[in-house]
Coordinates of C-alpha atoms in Angstrom, one line a residue:
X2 CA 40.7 -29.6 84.7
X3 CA 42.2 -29.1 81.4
X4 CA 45.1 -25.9 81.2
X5 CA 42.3 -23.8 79.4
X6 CA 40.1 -24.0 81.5
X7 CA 42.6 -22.5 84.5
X8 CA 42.5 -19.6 82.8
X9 CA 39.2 -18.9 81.2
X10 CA 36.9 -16.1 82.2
X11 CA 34.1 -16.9 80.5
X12 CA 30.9 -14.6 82.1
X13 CA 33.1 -13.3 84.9
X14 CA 33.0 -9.8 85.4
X15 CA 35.8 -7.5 86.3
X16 CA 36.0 -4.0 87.4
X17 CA 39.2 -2.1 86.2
X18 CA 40.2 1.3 87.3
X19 CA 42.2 3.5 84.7
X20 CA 40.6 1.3 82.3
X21 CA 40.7 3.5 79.3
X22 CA 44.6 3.6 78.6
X23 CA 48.0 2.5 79.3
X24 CA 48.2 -0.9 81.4
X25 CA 44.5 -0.6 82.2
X26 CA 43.7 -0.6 78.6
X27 CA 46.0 -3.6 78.0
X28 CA 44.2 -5.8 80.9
X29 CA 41.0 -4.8 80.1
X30 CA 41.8 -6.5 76.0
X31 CA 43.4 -9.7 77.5
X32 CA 40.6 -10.3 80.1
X33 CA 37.8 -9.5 77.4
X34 CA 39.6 -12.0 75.1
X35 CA 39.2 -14.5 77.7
X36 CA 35.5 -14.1 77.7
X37 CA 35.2 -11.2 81.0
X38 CA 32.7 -8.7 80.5
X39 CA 33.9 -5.2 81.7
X40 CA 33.4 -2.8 84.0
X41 CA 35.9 0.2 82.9
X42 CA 36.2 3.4 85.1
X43 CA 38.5 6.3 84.5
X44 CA 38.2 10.3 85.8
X45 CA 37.6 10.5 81.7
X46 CA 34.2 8.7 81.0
X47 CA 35.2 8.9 77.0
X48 CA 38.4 6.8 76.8
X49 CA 36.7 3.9 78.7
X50 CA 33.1 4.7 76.4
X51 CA 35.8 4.0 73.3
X52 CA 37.5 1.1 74.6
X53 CA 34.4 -0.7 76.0
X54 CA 32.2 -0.4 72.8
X55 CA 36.1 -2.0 70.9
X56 CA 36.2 -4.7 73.3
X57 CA 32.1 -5.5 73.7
X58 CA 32.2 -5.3 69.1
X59 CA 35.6 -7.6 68.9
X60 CA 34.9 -10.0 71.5
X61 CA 31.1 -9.9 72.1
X62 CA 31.7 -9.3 75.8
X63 CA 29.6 -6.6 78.0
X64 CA 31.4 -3.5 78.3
X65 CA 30.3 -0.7 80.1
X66 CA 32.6 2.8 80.5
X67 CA 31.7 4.7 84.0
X68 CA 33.4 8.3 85.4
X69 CA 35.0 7.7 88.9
X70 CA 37.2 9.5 90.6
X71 CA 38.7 7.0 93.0
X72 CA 39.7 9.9 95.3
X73 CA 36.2 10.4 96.6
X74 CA 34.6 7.9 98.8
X75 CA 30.4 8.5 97.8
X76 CA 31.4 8.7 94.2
X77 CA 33.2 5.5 94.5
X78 CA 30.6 3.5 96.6
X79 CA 27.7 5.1 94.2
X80 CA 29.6 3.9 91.2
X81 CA 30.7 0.2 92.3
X82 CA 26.7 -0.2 93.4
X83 CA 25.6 0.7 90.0
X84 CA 28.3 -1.6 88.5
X85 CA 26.5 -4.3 90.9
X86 CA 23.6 -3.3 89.4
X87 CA 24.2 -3.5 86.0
X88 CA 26.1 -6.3 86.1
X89 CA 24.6 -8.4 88.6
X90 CA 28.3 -9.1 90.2
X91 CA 32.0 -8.3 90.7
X92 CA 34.0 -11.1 90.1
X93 CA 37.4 -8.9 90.0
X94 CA 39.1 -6.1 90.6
X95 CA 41.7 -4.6 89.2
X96 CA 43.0 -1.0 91.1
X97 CA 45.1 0.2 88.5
X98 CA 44.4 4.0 88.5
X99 CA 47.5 5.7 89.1
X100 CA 49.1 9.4 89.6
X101 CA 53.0 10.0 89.7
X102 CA 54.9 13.6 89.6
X103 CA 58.1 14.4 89.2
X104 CA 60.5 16.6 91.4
X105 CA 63.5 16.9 93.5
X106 CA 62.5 15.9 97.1
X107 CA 63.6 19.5 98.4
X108 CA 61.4 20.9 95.4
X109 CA 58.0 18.6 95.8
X110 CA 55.0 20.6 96.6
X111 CA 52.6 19.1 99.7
X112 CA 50.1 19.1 97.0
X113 CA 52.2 16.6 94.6
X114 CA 52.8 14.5 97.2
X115 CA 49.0 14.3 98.4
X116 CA 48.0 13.8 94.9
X117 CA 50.0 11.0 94.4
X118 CA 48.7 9.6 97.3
X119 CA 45.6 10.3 97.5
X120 CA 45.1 8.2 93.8
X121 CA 47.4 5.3 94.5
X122 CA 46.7 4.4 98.4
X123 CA 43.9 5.6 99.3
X124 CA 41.7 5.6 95.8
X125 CA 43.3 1.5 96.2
X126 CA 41.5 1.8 99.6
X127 CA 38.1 3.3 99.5
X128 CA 37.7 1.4 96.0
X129 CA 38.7 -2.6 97.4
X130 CA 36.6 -1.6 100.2
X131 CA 33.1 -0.6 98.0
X132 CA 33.7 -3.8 95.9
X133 CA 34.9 -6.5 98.9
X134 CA 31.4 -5.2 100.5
X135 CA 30.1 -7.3 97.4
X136 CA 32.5 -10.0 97.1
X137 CA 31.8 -10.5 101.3
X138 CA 28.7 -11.4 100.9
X139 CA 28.8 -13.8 97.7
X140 CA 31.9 -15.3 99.4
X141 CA 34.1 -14.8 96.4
X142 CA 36.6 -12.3 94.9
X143 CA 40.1 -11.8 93.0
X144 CA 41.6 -8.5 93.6
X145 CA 44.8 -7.2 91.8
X146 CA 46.7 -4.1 92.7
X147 CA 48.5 -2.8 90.0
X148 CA 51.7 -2.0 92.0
X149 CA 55.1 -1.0 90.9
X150 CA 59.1 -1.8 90.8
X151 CA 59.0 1.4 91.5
X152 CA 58.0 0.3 94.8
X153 CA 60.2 -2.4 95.3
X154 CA 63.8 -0.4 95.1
X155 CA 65.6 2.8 94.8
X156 CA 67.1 4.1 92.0
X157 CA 69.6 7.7 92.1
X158 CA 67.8 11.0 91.1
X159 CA 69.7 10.8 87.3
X160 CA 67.1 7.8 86.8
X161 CA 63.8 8.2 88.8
X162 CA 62.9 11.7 90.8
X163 CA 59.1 10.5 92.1
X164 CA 59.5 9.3 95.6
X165 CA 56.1 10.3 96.2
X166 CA 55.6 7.7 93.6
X167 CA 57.5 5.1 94.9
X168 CA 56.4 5.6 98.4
X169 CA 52.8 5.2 97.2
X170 CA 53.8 2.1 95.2
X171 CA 55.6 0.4 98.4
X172 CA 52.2 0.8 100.7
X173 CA 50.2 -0.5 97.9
X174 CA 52.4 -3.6 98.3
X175 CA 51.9 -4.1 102.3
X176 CA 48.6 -2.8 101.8
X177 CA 48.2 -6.1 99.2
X178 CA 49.5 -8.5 101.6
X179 CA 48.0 -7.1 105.0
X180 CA 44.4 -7.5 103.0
X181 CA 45.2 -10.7 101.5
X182 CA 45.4 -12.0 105.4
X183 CA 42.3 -10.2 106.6
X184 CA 39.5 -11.3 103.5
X185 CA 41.4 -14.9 103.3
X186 CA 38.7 -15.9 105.5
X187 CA 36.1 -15.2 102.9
X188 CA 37.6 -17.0 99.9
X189 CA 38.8 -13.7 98.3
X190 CA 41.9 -13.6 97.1
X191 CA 44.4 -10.4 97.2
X192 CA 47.8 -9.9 94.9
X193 CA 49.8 -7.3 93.2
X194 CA 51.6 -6.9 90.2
X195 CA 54.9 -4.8 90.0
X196 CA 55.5 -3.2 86.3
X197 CA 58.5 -2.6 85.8
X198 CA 59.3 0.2 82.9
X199 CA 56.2 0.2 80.3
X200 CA 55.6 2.3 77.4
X201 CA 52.8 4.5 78.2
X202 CA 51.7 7.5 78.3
X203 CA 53.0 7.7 82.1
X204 CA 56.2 7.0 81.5
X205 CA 57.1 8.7 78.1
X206 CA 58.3 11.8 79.2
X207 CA 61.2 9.8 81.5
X208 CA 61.6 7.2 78.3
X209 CA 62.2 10.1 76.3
X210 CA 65.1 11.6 78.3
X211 CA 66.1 8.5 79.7
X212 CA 65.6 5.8 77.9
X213 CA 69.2 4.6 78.2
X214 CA 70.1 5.1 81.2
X215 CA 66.7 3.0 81.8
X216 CA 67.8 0.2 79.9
X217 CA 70.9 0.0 82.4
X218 CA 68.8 -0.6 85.1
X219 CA 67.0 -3.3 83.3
X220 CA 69.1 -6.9 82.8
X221 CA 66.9 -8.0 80.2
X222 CA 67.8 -4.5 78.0
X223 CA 64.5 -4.2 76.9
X224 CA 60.6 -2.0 77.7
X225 CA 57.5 -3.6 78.5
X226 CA 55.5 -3.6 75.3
X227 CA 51.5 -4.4 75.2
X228 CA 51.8 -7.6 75.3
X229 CA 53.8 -8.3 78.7
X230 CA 51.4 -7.4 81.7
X231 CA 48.7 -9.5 80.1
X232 CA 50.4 -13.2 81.6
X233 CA 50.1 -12.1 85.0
X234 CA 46.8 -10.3 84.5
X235 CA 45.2 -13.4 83.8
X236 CA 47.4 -15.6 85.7
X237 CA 46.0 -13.4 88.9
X238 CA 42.3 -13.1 88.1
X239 CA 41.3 -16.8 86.7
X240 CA 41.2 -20.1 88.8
X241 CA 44.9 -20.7 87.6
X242 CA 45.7 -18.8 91.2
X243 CA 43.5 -20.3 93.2
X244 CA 46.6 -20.9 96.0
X245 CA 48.1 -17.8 95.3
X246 CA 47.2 -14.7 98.0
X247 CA 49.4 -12.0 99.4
X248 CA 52.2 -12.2 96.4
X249 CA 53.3 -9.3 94.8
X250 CA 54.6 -10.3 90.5
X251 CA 57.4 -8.6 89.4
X252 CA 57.2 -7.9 85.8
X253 CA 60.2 -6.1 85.3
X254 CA 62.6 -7.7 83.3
X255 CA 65.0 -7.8 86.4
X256 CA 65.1 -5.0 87.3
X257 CA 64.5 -5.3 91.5
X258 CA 66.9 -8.2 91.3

């Protein structure tokens, strides 16, 4: 098989979550450049409508955008059927929607630290759940969590005050693996990727006070820009990985080293 091939997507279908900005955005333009069509959900319906009808115009893909709270079980199973529906599959997934709030640990609210939760573990649960129902039955599946190096170390308050965040991002990881054991069996295959520090919309308000004292952390002395998730992405979801399960791929410049 040529090298091209390993990593074409060509009529695969992939369902992204937080699909209409940051890192979701960026995945969603490399695997529509690879031929994917699109499945792109978000809590706001218009940034994945604009970004679908970009990608379906530029790369003559299938794009749909779709509201879904990942939160709330029946919208999320009602959703990923009509996804089956309209697309006749689910090839991959990609749980990227994410929530983070910052505080002092004395200082977080019970409600921060459900939020946070509630989007990154268990909106990653209920949603691989609805679509490995699918990829069960058709024997077949690539699931990426979009995880965190967040999750991965600790860092003092003067850098990162989100352990709700980071706490999330570490059970996404065992999550990853403990799945990736318990769906080998029917050929689907479950991985995570870690981001280090991106530029996004996320991340700006700690970039803007921080952004030094970031860099310190970080032995390559440099942000993620657009361009650096979108290796791995594909790497993950195309036949390239076909003997890769349970890994977790730090992008991070270094930083958990």
């Amino acid at each position: 098989m040529k090298v091209q091939e390993l990593f074409d997507l060509t009529n695969r279908v992939a369902l992204i979550t937080g699909g209409g900005r940051g890192l979701g955005q960026q995945i969603a333009e490399v695997f529509a450049e690879m031929g994917c069509h699109l499945a792109l959900c978000s809590r706001k319906k218009e940034n994945c409508n604009n970004i679908a009808e970009r990608l379906a115009h530029e790369y003559g893909v299938k794009a749909v955008g779709y509201a879904l709270d990942v939160t709330c079980e029946n919208q999320v199973e009602e959703v990923v059927n009509q996804i089956h529906e309209d697309f006749g599959k689910i090839d991959i997934l990609v749980n990227n929607s994410g929530a983070t709030w910052g505080a002092p640990v004395e200082e977080m609210s019970l409600e921060a630290w459900n939020k946070v939760m509630n989007v990154n573990v268990t909106g990653t649960f209920l949603v691989s759940k609805a679509v490995g129902k699918h990829m069960i039955e058709r024997k077949y599946g690539k699931i990426i969590n979009i995880a965190s190096a967040a999750g991965l170390t600790v860092r003092p308050p003067e850098i990162t005050n989100t352990i709700g965040y980071t706490t999330s991002k570490a059970a996404v990881i065992h999550f990853t693996k403990d799945l990736a054991i318990k769906w080998a069996r029917h050929n689907i295959y479950v991985n995570a990727i870690a981001p280090g520090m991106f530029r996004t919309k996320m991340t700006k308000g700690t970039l803007d006070q921080k952004e030094q004292a970031v860099l310190e952390t970080i032995p390559l002395k440099k942000i993620g820009d657009e361009n650096m998730l979108k290796g791995a992405a594909i790497y993950l979801a195309a036949r390239a990985s076909d003997f890769v399960t349970g890994t977790v791929l730090s992008v991070d410049g270094g930083s958990t080293l």
